[in-house]
């Protein structure tokens, strides 16, 4: 039974049950809406991505690995907890905009943007993210845009930092682009938590080809654990 998007990212979230997003009603209250878990096979996934996904789902069978669900909207609990805790209850975004907001990597039509599924190893405390970059992520002709790779690295390292330290925000990313990654090809991201110093979490990763013969990109990130009550804006 897949746990909901919200329930899995436990640091900030209290919502349980089905993946829930939030639709703003006129009185700025929220009603739970069920939303799609994007980290599941779709017709746009290549054979390579499906094969890798099946391999990792097998690893989940003994409970040592866990697939991380991934939805396009924050759950109502997360939204309210986050804004109350870190933005003194109000955020500098207009009401009517909030209900249309989407998580950037999940804001493309299926297959055209970021197709990815993340798996968390409870024993090794690391994330493997299986990724296929769609046609709308093009940089130079035929290859993925560097900014698309940075987005994926930020999201994957941020998820690892969040699982290790709760609510975090990215303070610094450093990226080395080693080889261009072809559009629509599949990459595998392996993360590791390098160290924690107080509120600072240092995580790193690389993106490799499926046959592990090519390292496309390497990245490190510094994520800062947010302090409830210390508002950011
Ligand atoms: C729909 C469902 C989705 C679910 C998604 C789930 C996964 C989501 C994953 C998404 C992932 C996407 C995530 C995103 O995209 S988050 C969006 C991008 N990031 C931001 O917008 C963050 C903007 N920055 C800030 O808000 C503040 O600067 C933060 C909060 C980061 C720290 O401000 P705060 O006032 O709280 O702390 P501090 O300033 O005392 O600093 C604390 C310590 O850190 C050190 N320091 C700070 N900055 C740097 C630096 N640049 N290099 C080196 N060191 C740095 C600093 O020296 C100090 O060290 P020390 O003196 O203690 O030794």
PDB file of C-alpha atoms and ligand atoms in Angstrom:
ATOM      1  CA  UNK A   1       0.000   0.000   0.000  1.00  0.00           C
ATOM      2  CA  UNK A   2       1.596   3.197  -1.162  1.00  0.00           C
ATOM      3  CA  UNK A   3       1.786   5.786   1.551  1.00  0.00           C
ATOM      4  CA  UNK A   4       0.644   9.238   0.622  1.00  0.00           C
ATOM      5  CA  UNK A   5       2.997  11.894  -0.679  1.00  0.00           C
ATOM      6  CA  UNK A   6       2.387  13.901   2.411  1.00  0.00           C
ATOM      7  CA  UNK A   7       2.727  11.148   4.971  1.00  0.00           C
ATOM      8  CA  UNK A   8       6.056   9.971   3.564  1.00  0.00           C
ATOM      9  CA  UNK A   9       7.897  13.264   3.804  1.00  0.00           C
ATOM     10  CA  UNK A  10       7.329  13.111   7.525  1.00  0.00           C
ATOM     11  CA  UNK A  11       9.361  16.109   8.809  1.00  0.00           C
ATOM     12  CA  UNK A  12       6.667  18.664   8.150  1.00  0.00           C
ATOM     13  CA  UNK A  13       3.682  16.634   7.347  1.00  0.00           C
ATOM     14  CA  UNK A  14       0.845  15.205   9.311  1.00  0.00           C
ATOM     15  CA  UNK A  15      -1.557  14.292   6.513  1.00  0.00           C
ATOM     16  CA  UNK A  16      -2.259  10.591   6.115  1.00  0.00           C
ATOM     17  CA  UNK A  17      -4.170   8.466   3.716  1.00  0.00           C
ATOM     18  CA  UNK A  18      -4.281   9.211   0.007  1.00  0.00           C
ATOM     19  CA  UNK A  19      -1.917  11.744  -1.579  1.00  0.00           C
ATOM     20  CA  UNK A  20      -3.595  15.052  -0.926  1.00  0.00           C
ATOM     21  CA  UNK A  21      -3.166  18.426  -2.510  1.00  0.00           C
ATOM     22  CA  UNK A  22      -4.905  21.619  -1.605  1.00  0.00           C
ATOM     23  CA  UNK A  23      -7.488  23.578  -3.528  1.00  0.00           C
ATOM     24  CA  UNK A  24      -8.070  27.061  -2.169  1.00  0.00           C
ATOM     25  CA  UNK A  25     -11.715  27.864  -1.429  1.00  0.00           C
ATOM     26  CA  UNK A  26     -12.875  31.493  -1.325  1.00  0.00           C
ATOM     27  CA  UNK A  27     -12.474  31.814   2.442  1.00  0.00           C
ATOM     28  CA  UNK A  28      -8.813  30.806   2.267  1.00  0.00           C
ATOM     29  CA  UNK A  29      -9.626  27.440   3.766  1.00  0.00           C
ATOM     30  CA  UNK A  30      -8.617  24.258   2.017  1.00  0.00           C
ATOM     31  CA  UNK A  31     -10.341  21.127   0.952  1.00  0.00           C
ATOM     32  CA  UNK A  32      -8.341  17.960   0.415  1.00  0.00           C
ATOM     33  CA  UNK A  33      -8.129  16.933  -3.222  1.00  0.00           C
ATOM     34  CA  UNK A  34      -6.791  13.574  -4.305  1.00  0.00           C
ATOM     35  CA  UNK A  35      -3.865  13.896  -6.651  1.00  0.00           C
ATOM     36  CA  UNK A  36      -1.755  11.717  -8.891  1.00  0.00           C
ATOM     37  CA  UNK A  37       1.446  10.080  -7.692  1.00  0.00           C
ATOM     38  CA  UNK A  38       3.803  10.893 -10.567  1.00  0.00           C
ATOM     39  CA  UNK A  39       6.580   8.509  -9.488  1.00  0.00           C
ATOM     40  CA  UNK A  40       4.865   5.508 -11.119  1.00  0.00           C
ATOM     41  CA  UNK A  41       5.310   4.039 -14.623  1.00  0.00           C
ATOM     42  CA  UNK A  42       3.600   5.928 -17.480  1.00  0.00           C
ATOM     43  CA  UNK A  43       3.333   5.272 -21.219  1.00  0.00           C
ATOM     44  CA  UNK A  44       6.016   7.944 -21.767  1.00  0.00           C
ATOM     45  CA  UNK A  45       8.592   6.014 -19.751  1.00  0.00           C
ATOM     46  CA  UNK A  46      11.302   4.285 -21.815  1.00  0.00           C
ATOM     47  CA  UNK A  47      12.059   0.577 -21.498  1.00  0.00           C
ATOM     48  CA  UNK A  48      15.260   1.400 -19.589  1.00  0.00           C
ATOM     49  CA  UNK A  49      13.388   3.485 -17.031  1.00  0.00           C
ATOM     50  CA  UNK A  50      10.720   0.828 -16.531  1.00  0.00           C
ATOM     51  CA  UNK A  51      13.335  -1.930 -16.138  1.00  0.00           C
ATOM     52  CA  UNK A  52      15.234   0.067 -13.527  1.00  0.00           C
ATOM     53  CA  UNK A  53      11.989   0.951 -11.751  1.00  0.00           C
ATOM     54  CA  UNK A  54      11.008  -2.729 -11.594  1.00  0.00           C
ATOM     55  CA  UNK A  55      14.466  -3.614 -10.225  1.00  0.00           C
ATOM     56  CA  UNK A  56      14.099  -1.091  -7.426  1.00  0.00           C
ATOM     57  CA  UNK A  57      10.509  -2.074  -6.672  1.00  0.00           C
ATOM     58  CA  UNK A  58      11.881  -5.601  -6.145  1.00  0.00           C
ATOM     59  CA  UNK A  59      14.398  -4.171  -3.665  1.00  0.00           C
ATOM     60  CA  UNK A  60      11.468  -2.660  -1.764  1.00  0.00           C
ATOM     61  CA  UNK A  61       9.901  -6.074  -1.207  1.00  0.00           C
ATOM     62  CA  UNK A  62      12.018  -6.839   1.882  1.00  0.00           C
ATOM     63  CA  UNK A  63      11.490  -3.334   3.256  1.00  0.00           C
ATOM     64  CA  UNK A  64      15.157  -2.269   2.950  1.00  0.00           C
ATOM     65  CA  UNK A  65      14.228   0.223   0.213  1.00  0.00           C
ATOM     66  CA  UNK A  66      11.173   2.429  -0.097  1.00  0.00           C
ATOM     67  CA  UNK A  67       9.745   4.197  -3.120  1.00  0.00           C
ATOM     68  CA  UNK A  68       9.064   7.882  -2.416  1.00  0.00           C
ATOM     69  CA  UNK A  69       5.710   9.005  -3.817  1.00  0.00           C
ATOM     70  CA  UNK A  70       5.756  12.316  -5.679  1.00  0.00           C
ATOM     71  CA  UNK A  71       2.823  14.627  -6.291  1.00  0.00           C
ATOM     72  CA  UNK A  72       2.538  17.992  -8.002  1.00  0.00           C
ATOM     73  CA  UNK A  73       0.934  19.960  -5.197  1.00  0.00           C
ATOM     74  CA  UNK A  74       1.771  20.383  -1.533  1.00  0.00           C
ATOM     75  CA  UNK A  75      -0.742  18.834   0.829  1.00  0.00           C
ATOM     76  CA  UNK A  76      -2.902  21.175   2.853  1.00  0.00           C
ATOM     77  CA  UNK A  77      -1.159  20.115   6.067  1.00  0.00           C
ATOM     78  CA  UNK A  78       2.275  20.781   4.670  1.00  0.00           C
ATOM     79  CA  UNK A  79       1.283  24.143   3.247  1.00  0.00           C
ATOM     80  CA  UNK A  80      -0.253  25.361   6.478  1.00  0.00           C
ATOM     81  CA  UNK A  81       2.495  23.923   8.715  1.00  0.00           C
ATOM     82  CA  UNK A  82       5.211  25.409   6.547  1.00  0.00           C
ATOM     83  CA  UNK A  83       3.781  28.904   6.277  1.00  0.00           C
ATOM     84  CA  UNK A  84       2.841  29.003   9.976  1.00  0.00           C
ATOM     85  CA  UNK A  85       6.218  27.728  11.124  1.00  0.00           C
ATOM     86  CA  UNK A  86       8.573  29.626   8.864  1.00  0.00           C
ATOM     87  CA  UNK A  87       6.695  32.541   7.361  1.00  0.00           C
ATOM     88  CA  UNK A  88       4.859  33.705  10.493  1.00  0.00           C
ATOM     89  CA  UNK A  89       1.629  32.374   9.019  1.00  0.00           C
ATOM     90  CA  UNK A  90       1.585  34.530   5.929  1.00  0.00           C
ATOM     91  CA  UNK A  91       3.420  34.161   2.644  1.00  0.00           C
ATOM     92  CA  UNK A  92       4.078  36.880   0.047  1.00  0.00           C
ATOM     93  CA  UNK A  93       1.922  35.139  -2.602  1.00  0.00           C
ATOM     94  CA  UNK A  94      -1.599  36.175  -3.617  1.00  0.00           C
ATOM     95  CA  UNK A  95      -4.419  33.905  -2.457  1.00  0.00           C
ATOM     96  CA  UNK A  96      -5.756  33.035  -5.930  1.00  0.00           C
ATOM     97  CA  UNK A  97      -2.261  32.029  -7.071  1.00  0.00           C
ATOM     98  CA  UNK A  98      -1.764  29.444  -4.353  1.00  0.00           C
ATOM     99  CA  UNK A  99      -4.371  26.970  -5.537  1.00  0.00           C
ATOM    100  CA  UNK A 100      -2.777  26.842  -8.996  1.00  0.00           C
ATOM    101  CA  UNK A 101       0.781  26.465  -7.720  1.00  0.00           C
ATOM    102  CA  UNK A 102       2.591  23.279  -8.708  1.00  0.00           C
ATOM    103  CA  UNK A 103       5.861  21.682  -7.675  1.00  0.00           C
ATOM    104  CA  UNK A 104       8.098  22.791 -10.549  1.00  0.00           C
ATOM    105  CA  UNK A 105       9.572  19.391 -11.547  1.00  0.00           C
ATOM    106  CA  UNK A 106       6.009  18.000 -11.650  1.00  0.00           C
ATOM    107  CA  UNK A 107       4.506  20.846 -13.693  1.00  0.00           C
ATOM    108  CA  UNK A 108       5.074  19.411 -17.188  1.00  0.00           C
ATOM    109  CA  UNK A 109       2.740  17.121 -19.157  1.00  0.00           C
ATOM    110  CA  UNK A 110       3.667  13.449 -18.874  1.00  0.00           C
ATOM    111  CA  UNK A 111       6.900  12.593 -20.651  1.00  0.00           C
ATOM    112  CA  UNK A 112       7.776  16.154 -21.715  1.00  0.00           C
ATOM    113  CA  UNK A 113       9.573  17.298 -18.575  1.00  0.00           C
ATOM    114  CA  UNK A 114      11.064  15.524 -15.594  1.00  0.00           C
ATOM    115  CA  UNK A 115      10.091  11.886 -15.408  1.00  0.00           C
ATOM    116  CA  UNK A 116      11.643  10.473 -12.226  1.00  0.00           C
ATOM    117  CA  UNK A 117      11.148   8.085  -9.336  1.00  0.00           C
ATOM    118  CA  UNK A 118      13.140   8.198  -6.098  1.00  0.00           C
ATOM    119  CA  UNK A 119      13.953   5.261  -3.831  1.00  0.00           C
ATOM    120  CA  UNK A 120      15.246   5.612  -0.257  1.00  0.00           C
ATOM    121  CA  UNK A 121      17.560   2.997   1.246  1.00  0.00           C
ATOM    122  CA  UNK A 122      16.838   2.887   4.981  1.00  0.00           C
ATOM    123  CA  UNK A 123      19.975   0.860   5.675  1.00  0.00           C
ATOM    124  CA  UNK A 124      22.415   2.802   3.499  1.00  0.00           C
ATOM    125  CA  UNK A 125      20.644   6.140   4.146  1.00  0.00           C
ATOM    126  CA  UNK A 126      20.824   7.212   0.528  1.00  0.00           C
ATOM    127  CA  UNK A 127      18.538   8.035  -2.393  1.00  0.00           C
ATOM    128  CA  UNK A 128      18.617   6.562  -5.877  1.00  0.00           C
ATOM    129  CA  UNK A 129      16.653   8.683  -8.342  1.00  0.00           C
ATOM    130  CA  UNK A 130      15.812   7.179 -11.739  1.00  0.00           C
ATOM    131  CA  UNK A 131      15.388   9.988 -14.240  1.00  0.00           C
ATOM    132  CA  UNK A 132      14.361  10.510 -17.872  1.00  0.00           C
ATOM    133  CA  UNK A 133      14.558  14.038 -19.275  1.00  0.00           C
ATOM    134  CA  UNK A 134      11.748  14.951 -21.681  1.00  0.00           C
ATOM    135  CA  UNK A 135      11.699  16.940 -24.929  1.00  0.00           C
ATOM    136  CA  UNK A 136      10.829  20.239 -23.238  1.00  0.00           C
ATOM    137  CA  UNK A 137      14.058  20.194 -21.214  1.00  0.00           C
ATOM    138  CA  UNK A 138      16.332  20.809 -24.200  1.00  0.00           C
ATOM    139  CA  UNK A 139      19.434  23.001 -23.932  1.00  0.00           C
ATOM    140  CA  UNK A 140      21.841  22.630 -26.857  1.00  0.00           C
ATOM    141  CA  UNK A 141      20.206  20.655 -29.722  1.00  0.00           C
ATOM    142  CA  UNK A 142      19.561  17.067 -28.631  1.00  0.00           C
ATOM    143  CA  UNK A 143      20.833  17.419 -25.077  1.00  0.00           C
ATOM    144  CA  UNK A 144      19.369  18.343 -21.699  1.00  0.00           C
ATOM    145  CA  UNK A 145      19.571  21.930 -20.463  1.00  0.00           C
ATOM    146  CA  UNK A 146      22.033  22.382 -17.596  1.00  0.00           C
ATOM    147  CA  UNK A 147      19.332  24.144 -15.579  1.00  0.00           C
ATOM    148  CA  UNK A 148      17.108  21.082 -15.876  1.00  0.00           C
ATOM    149  CA  UNK A 149      19.861  18.916 -14.421  1.00  0.00           C
ATOM    150  CA  UNK A 150      20.396  21.424 -11.602  1.00  0.00           C
ATOM    151  CA  UNK A 151      16.669  21.327 -10.833  1.00  0.00           C
ATOM    152  CA  UNK A 152      16.721  17.565 -10.576  1.00  0.00           C
ATOM    153  CA  UNK A 153      19.863  17.606  -8.425  1.00  0.00           C
ATOM    154  CA  UNK A 154      18.368  20.292  -6.154  1.00  0.00           C
ATOM    155  CA  UNK A 155      15.181  18.241  -5.764  1.00  0.00           C
ATOM    156  CA  UNK A 156      16.976  14.947  -5.134  1.00  0.00           C
ATOM    157  CA  UNK A 157      19.568  16.357  -2.732  1.00  0.00           C
ATOM    158  CA  UNK A 158      16.827  18.437  -1.071  1.00  0.00           C
ATOM    159  CA  UNK A 159      14.743  15.327  -0.536  1.00  0.00           C
ATOM    160  CA  UNK A 160      17.725  13.544   1.007  1.00  0.00           C
ATOM    161  CA  UNK A 161      18.449  16.536   3.258  1.00  0.00           C
ATOM    162  CA  UNK A 162      14.773  16.694   4.239  1.00  0.00           C
ATOM    163  CA  UNK A 163      14.706  13.021   5.148  1.00  0.00           C
ATOM    164  CA  UNK A 164      17.903  13.477   7.178  1.00  0.00           C
ATOM    165  CA  UNK A 165      17.110  16.792   8.827  1.00  0.00           C
ATOM    166  CA  UNK A 166      13.463  17.858   8.446  1.00  0.00           C
ATOM    167  CA  UNK A 167      12.442  21.169   6.883  1.00  0.00           C
ATOM    168  CA  UNK A 168      15.387  22.546   4.922  1.00  0.00           C
ATOM    169  CA  UNK A 169      16.114  25.067   2.240  1.00  0.00           C
ATOM    170  CA  UNK A 170      18.892  25.107  -0.322  1.00  0.00           C
ATOM    171  CA  UNK A 171      21.678  27.529   0.547  1.00  0.00           C
ATOM    172  CA  UNK A 172      24.244  26.496  -2.011  1.00  0.00           C
ATOM    173  CA  UNK A 173      24.591  24.156  -4.991  1.00  0.00           C
ATOM    174  CA  UNK A 174      27.801  23.422  -6.838  1.00  0.00           C
ATOM    175  CA  UNK A 175      27.509  21.537 -10.148  1.00  0.00           C
ATOM    176  CA  UNK A 176      30.112  20.068 -12.485  1.00  0.00           C
ATOM    177  CA  UNK A 177      28.799  19.174 -15.934  1.00  0.00           C
ATOM    178  CA  UNK A 178      31.118  16.336 -17.058  1.00  0.00           C
ATOM    179  CA  UNK A 179      29.366  15.064 -20.202  1.00  0.00           C
ATOM    180  CA  UNK A 180      26.237  16.291 -22.033  1.00  0.00           C
ATOM    181  CA  UNK A 181      23.172  14.140 -21.268  1.00  0.00           C
ATOM    182  CA  UNK A 182      21.095  13.256 -24.355  1.00  0.00           C
ATOM    183  CA  UNK A 183      17.418  14.281 -24.371  1.00  0.00           C
ATOM    184  CA  UNK A 184      15.034  11.441 -23.412  1.00  0.00           C
ATOM    185  CA  UNK A 185      17.891   9.302 -22.101  1.00  0.00           C
ATOM    186  CA  UNK A 186      17.786   7.732 -18.645  1.00  0.00           C
ATOM    187  CA  UNK A 187      20.102   8.767 -15.829  1.00  0.00           C
ATOM    188  CA  UNK A 188      20.598   7.377 -12.324  1.00  0.00           C
ATOM    189  CA  UNK A 189      21.299   9.752  -9.440  1.00  0.00           C
ATOM    190  CA  UNK A 190      23.023   8.397  -6.324  1.00  0.00           C
ATOM    191  CA  UNK A 191      23.116  10.681  -3.281  1.00  0.00           C
ATOM    192  CA  UNK A 192      25.138  10.638  -0.082  1.00  0.00           C
ATOM    193  CA  UNK A 193      25.028  12.734   3.067  1.00  0.00           C
ATOM    194  CA  UNK A 194      28.601  13.958   3.544  1.00  0.00           C
ATOM    195  CA  UNK A 195      28.268  15.687   6.912  1.00  0.00           C
ATOM    196  CA  UNK A 196      26.007  17.609   9.234  1.00  0.00           C
ATOM    197  CA  UNK A 197      27.317  20.658  11.087  1.00  0.00           C
ATOM    198  CA  UNK A 198      24.670  22.186  13.325  1.00  0.00           C
ATOM    199  CA  UNK A 199      21.879  23.242  10.993  1.00  0.00           C
ATOM    200  CA  UNK A 200      24.017  22.672   7.890  1.00  0.00           C
ATOM    201  CA  UNK A 201      23.547  19.474   5.882  1.00  0.00           C
ATOM    202  CA  UNK A 202      26.116  18.757   3.166  1.00  0.00           C
ATOM    203  CA  UNK A 203      24.893  16.295   0.523  1.00  0.00           C
ATOM    204  CA  UNK A 204      26.365  15.211  -2.809  1.00  0.00           C
ATOM    205  CA  UNK A 205      25.422  13.138  -5.822  1.00  0.00           C
ATOM    206  CA  UNK A 206      26.209  12.281  -9.405  1.00  0.00           C
ATOM    207  CA  UNK A 207      24.092  11.476 -12.438  1.00  0.00           C
ATOM    208  CA  UNK A 208      25.315   8.400 -14.332  1.00  0.00           C
ATOM    209  CA  UNK A 209      24.193   6.593 -17.467  1.00  0.00           C
ATOM    210  CA  UNK A 210      22.287   3.333 -16.957  1.00  0.00           C
ATOM    211  CA  UNK A 211      25.405   1.282 -17.879  1.00  0.00           C
ATOM    212  CA  UNK A 212      27.407   3.364 -15.356  1.00  0.00           C
ATOM    213  CA  UNK A 213      30.003   4.058 -18.057  1.00  0.00           C
ATOM    214  CA  UNK A 214      29.299   7.804 -18.217  1.00  0.00           C
ATOM    215  CA  UNK A 215      29.115  10.340 -15.415  1.00  0.00           C
ATOM    216  CA  UNK A 216      27.051  13.192 -16.805  1.00  0.00           C
ATOM    217  CA  UNK A 217      26.971  15.536 -13.820  1.00  0.00           C
ATOM    218  CA  UNK A 218      28.256  15.819 -10.269  1.00  0.00           C
ATOM    219  CA  UNK A 219      26.670  18.031  -7.645  1.00  0.00           C
ATOM    220  CA  UNK A 220      27.029  19.048  -4.025  1.00  0.00           C
ATOM    221  CA  UNK A 221      24.511  20.954  -1.975  1.00  0.00           C
ATOM    222  CA  UNK A 222      24.358  22.769   1.314  1.00  0.00           C
ATOM    223  CA  UNK A 223      20.906  22.679   2.910  1.00  0.00           C
ATOM    224  CA  UNK A 224      20.002  24.622   6.029  1.00  0.00           C
ATOM    225  CA  UNK A 225      17.595  23.208   8.557  1.00  0.00           C
ATOM    226  CA  UNK A 226      14.853  25.765   9.120  1.00  0.00           C
ATOM    227  CA  UNK A 227      14.226  26.999  12.636  1.00  0.00           C
ATOM    228  CA  UNK A 228      10.529  27.207  13.573  1.00  0.00           C
ATOM    229  CA  UNK A 229       9.684  30.754  14.604  1.00  0.00           C
ATOM    230  CA  UNK A 230      12.690  32.225  12.802  1.00  0.00           C
ATOM    231  CA  UNK A 231      10.774  33.681   9.873  1.00  0.00           C
ATOM    232  CA  UNK A 232      12.519  33.912   6.534  1.00  0.00           C
ATOM    233  CA  UNK A 233      10.828  36.968   5.053  1.00  0.00           C
TER     234      UNK A 233
HETATM  235  C1  LIG B   1       4.298  18.646  -3.850  1.00  0.00           C
HETATM  236  C2  LIG B   1       5.118  17.889  -2.845  1.00  0.00           C
HETATM  237  C3  LIG B   1       6.517  18.262  -2.977  1.00  0.00           C
HETATM  238  C4  LIG B   1       7.345  17.620  -1.907  1.00  0.00           C
HETATM  239  C5  LIG B   1       8.723  18.022  -2.147  1.00  0.00           C
HETATM  240  C6  LIG B   1       9.650  17.341  -1.203  1.00  0.00           C
HETATM  241  C7  LIG B   1      11.101  17.509  -1.578  1.00  0.00           C
HETATM  242  C8  LIG B   1      11.462  18.896  -1.792  1.00  0.00           C
HETATM  243  C9  LIG B   1      12.908  19.113  -2.135  1.00  0.00           C
HETATM  244  C10 LIG B   1      12.955  20.478  -2.731  1.00  0.00           C
HETATM  245  C11 LIG B   1      14.320  21.020  -2.780  1.00  0.00           C
HETATM  246  C12 LIG B   1      14.261  22.410  -3.304  1.00  0.00           C
HETATM  247  C13 LIG B   1      14.655  23.340  -2.215  1.00  0.00           C
HETATM  248  C14 LIG B   1      14.737  24.719  -2.759  1.00  0.00           C
HETATM  249  O1  LIG B   1      14.886  24.958  -3.928  1.00  0.00           O
HETATM  250  S1  LIG B   1      14.611  25.941  -1.602  1.00  0.00           S
HETATM  251  C15 LIG B   1      14.601  27.387  -2.602  1.00  0.00           C
HETATM  252  C16 LIG B   1      15.968  27.979  -2.827  1.00  0.00           C
HETATM  253  N1  LIG B   1      16.559  28.398  -1.575  1.00  0.00           N
HETATM  254  C17 LIG B   1      16.157  29.536  -0.960  1.00  0.00           C
HETATM  255  O2  LIG B   1      15.298  30.270  -1.437  1.00  0.00           O
HETATM  256  C18 LIG B   1      16.804  29.826   0.357  1.00  0.00           C
HETATM  257  C19 LIG B   1      17.060  31.337   0.529  1.00  0.00           C
HETATM  258  N2  LIG B   1      17.946  31.510   1.690  1.00  0.00           N
HETATM  259  C20 LIG B   1      17.427  31.550   2.929  1.00  0.00           C
HETATM  260  O3  LIG B   1      16.234  31.529   3.125  1.00  0.00           O
HETATM  261  C21 LIG B   1      18.412  31.606   4.056  1.00  0.00           C
HETATM  262  O4  LIG B   1      19.656  32.061   3.602  1.00  0.00           O
HETATM  263  C22 LIG B   1      18.613  30.226   4.727  1.00  0.00           C
HETATM  264  C23 LIG B   1      17.278  29.736   5.260  1.00  0.00           C
HETATM  265  C24 LIG B   1      19.169  29.233   3.710  1.00  0.00           C
HETATM  266  C25 LIG B   1      19.606  30.376   5.864  1.00  0.00           C
HETATM  267  O5  LIG B   1      19.217  31.486   6.591  1.00  0.00           O
HETATM  268  P1  LIG B   1      19.176  31.450   8.208  1.00  0.00           P
HETATM  269  O6  LIG B   1      19.062  32.854   8.654  1.00  0.00           O
HETATM  270  O7  LIG B   1      18.192  30.478   8.683  1.00  0.00           O
HETATM  271  O8  LIG B   1      20.598  30.839   8.606  1.00  0.00           O
HETATM  272  P2  LIG B   1      22.026  31.586   8.567  1.00  0.00           P
HETATM  273  O9  LIG B   1      22.084  32.642   7.523  1.00  0.00           O
HETATM  274  O10 LIG B   1      22.362  31.961   9.978  1.00  0.00           O
HETATM  275  O11 LIG B   1      22.974  30.391   8.059  1.00  0.00           O
HETATM  276  C26 LIG B   1      23.101  29.249   8.896  1.00  0.00           C
HETATM  277  C27 LIG B   1      24.482  28.704   8.623  1.00  0.00           C
HETATM  278  O12 LIG B   1      24.598  28.346   7.216  1.00  0.00           O
HETATM  279  C28 LIG B   1      25.665  29.073   6.640  1.00  0.00           C
HETATM  280  N3  LIG B   1      25.262  29.435   5.293  1.00  0.00           N
HETATM  281  C29 LIG B   1      24.084  29.981   4.923  1.00  0.00           C
HETATM  282  N4  LIG B   1      24.050  30.164   3.598  1.00  0.00           N
HETATM  283  C30 LIG B   1      25.255  29.726   3.133  1.00  0.00           C
HETATM  284  C31 LIG B   1      25.829  29.635   1.829  1.00  0.00           C
HETATM  285  N5  LIG B   1      25.169  30.054   0.751  1.00  0.00           N
HETATM  286  N6  LIG B   1      27.063  29.115   1.703  1.00  0.00           N
HETATM  287  C32 LIG B   1      27.741  28.678   2.792  1.00  0.00           C
HETATM  288  N7  LIG B   1      27.267  28.738   4.059  1.00  0.00           N
HETATM  289  C33 LIG B   1      26.024  29.246   4.213  1.00  0.00           C
HETATM  290  C34 LIG B   1      25.847  30.303   7.503  1.00  0.00           C
HETATM  291  O13 LIG B   1      27.179  30.786   7.349  1.00  0.00           O
HETATM  292  C35 LIG B   1      25.598  29.718   8.874  1.00  0.00           C
HETATM  293  O14 LIG B   1      26.753  28.954   9.215  1.00  0.00           O
HETATM  294  P3  LIG B   1      27.259  28.962  10.768  1.00  0.00           P
HETATM  295  O15 LIG B   1      27.564  30.400  11.096  1.00  0.00           O
HETATM  296  O16 LIG B   1      26.103  28.433  11.579  1.00  0.00           O
HETATM  297  O17 LIG B   1      28.466  28.062  10.744  1.00  0.00           O
END
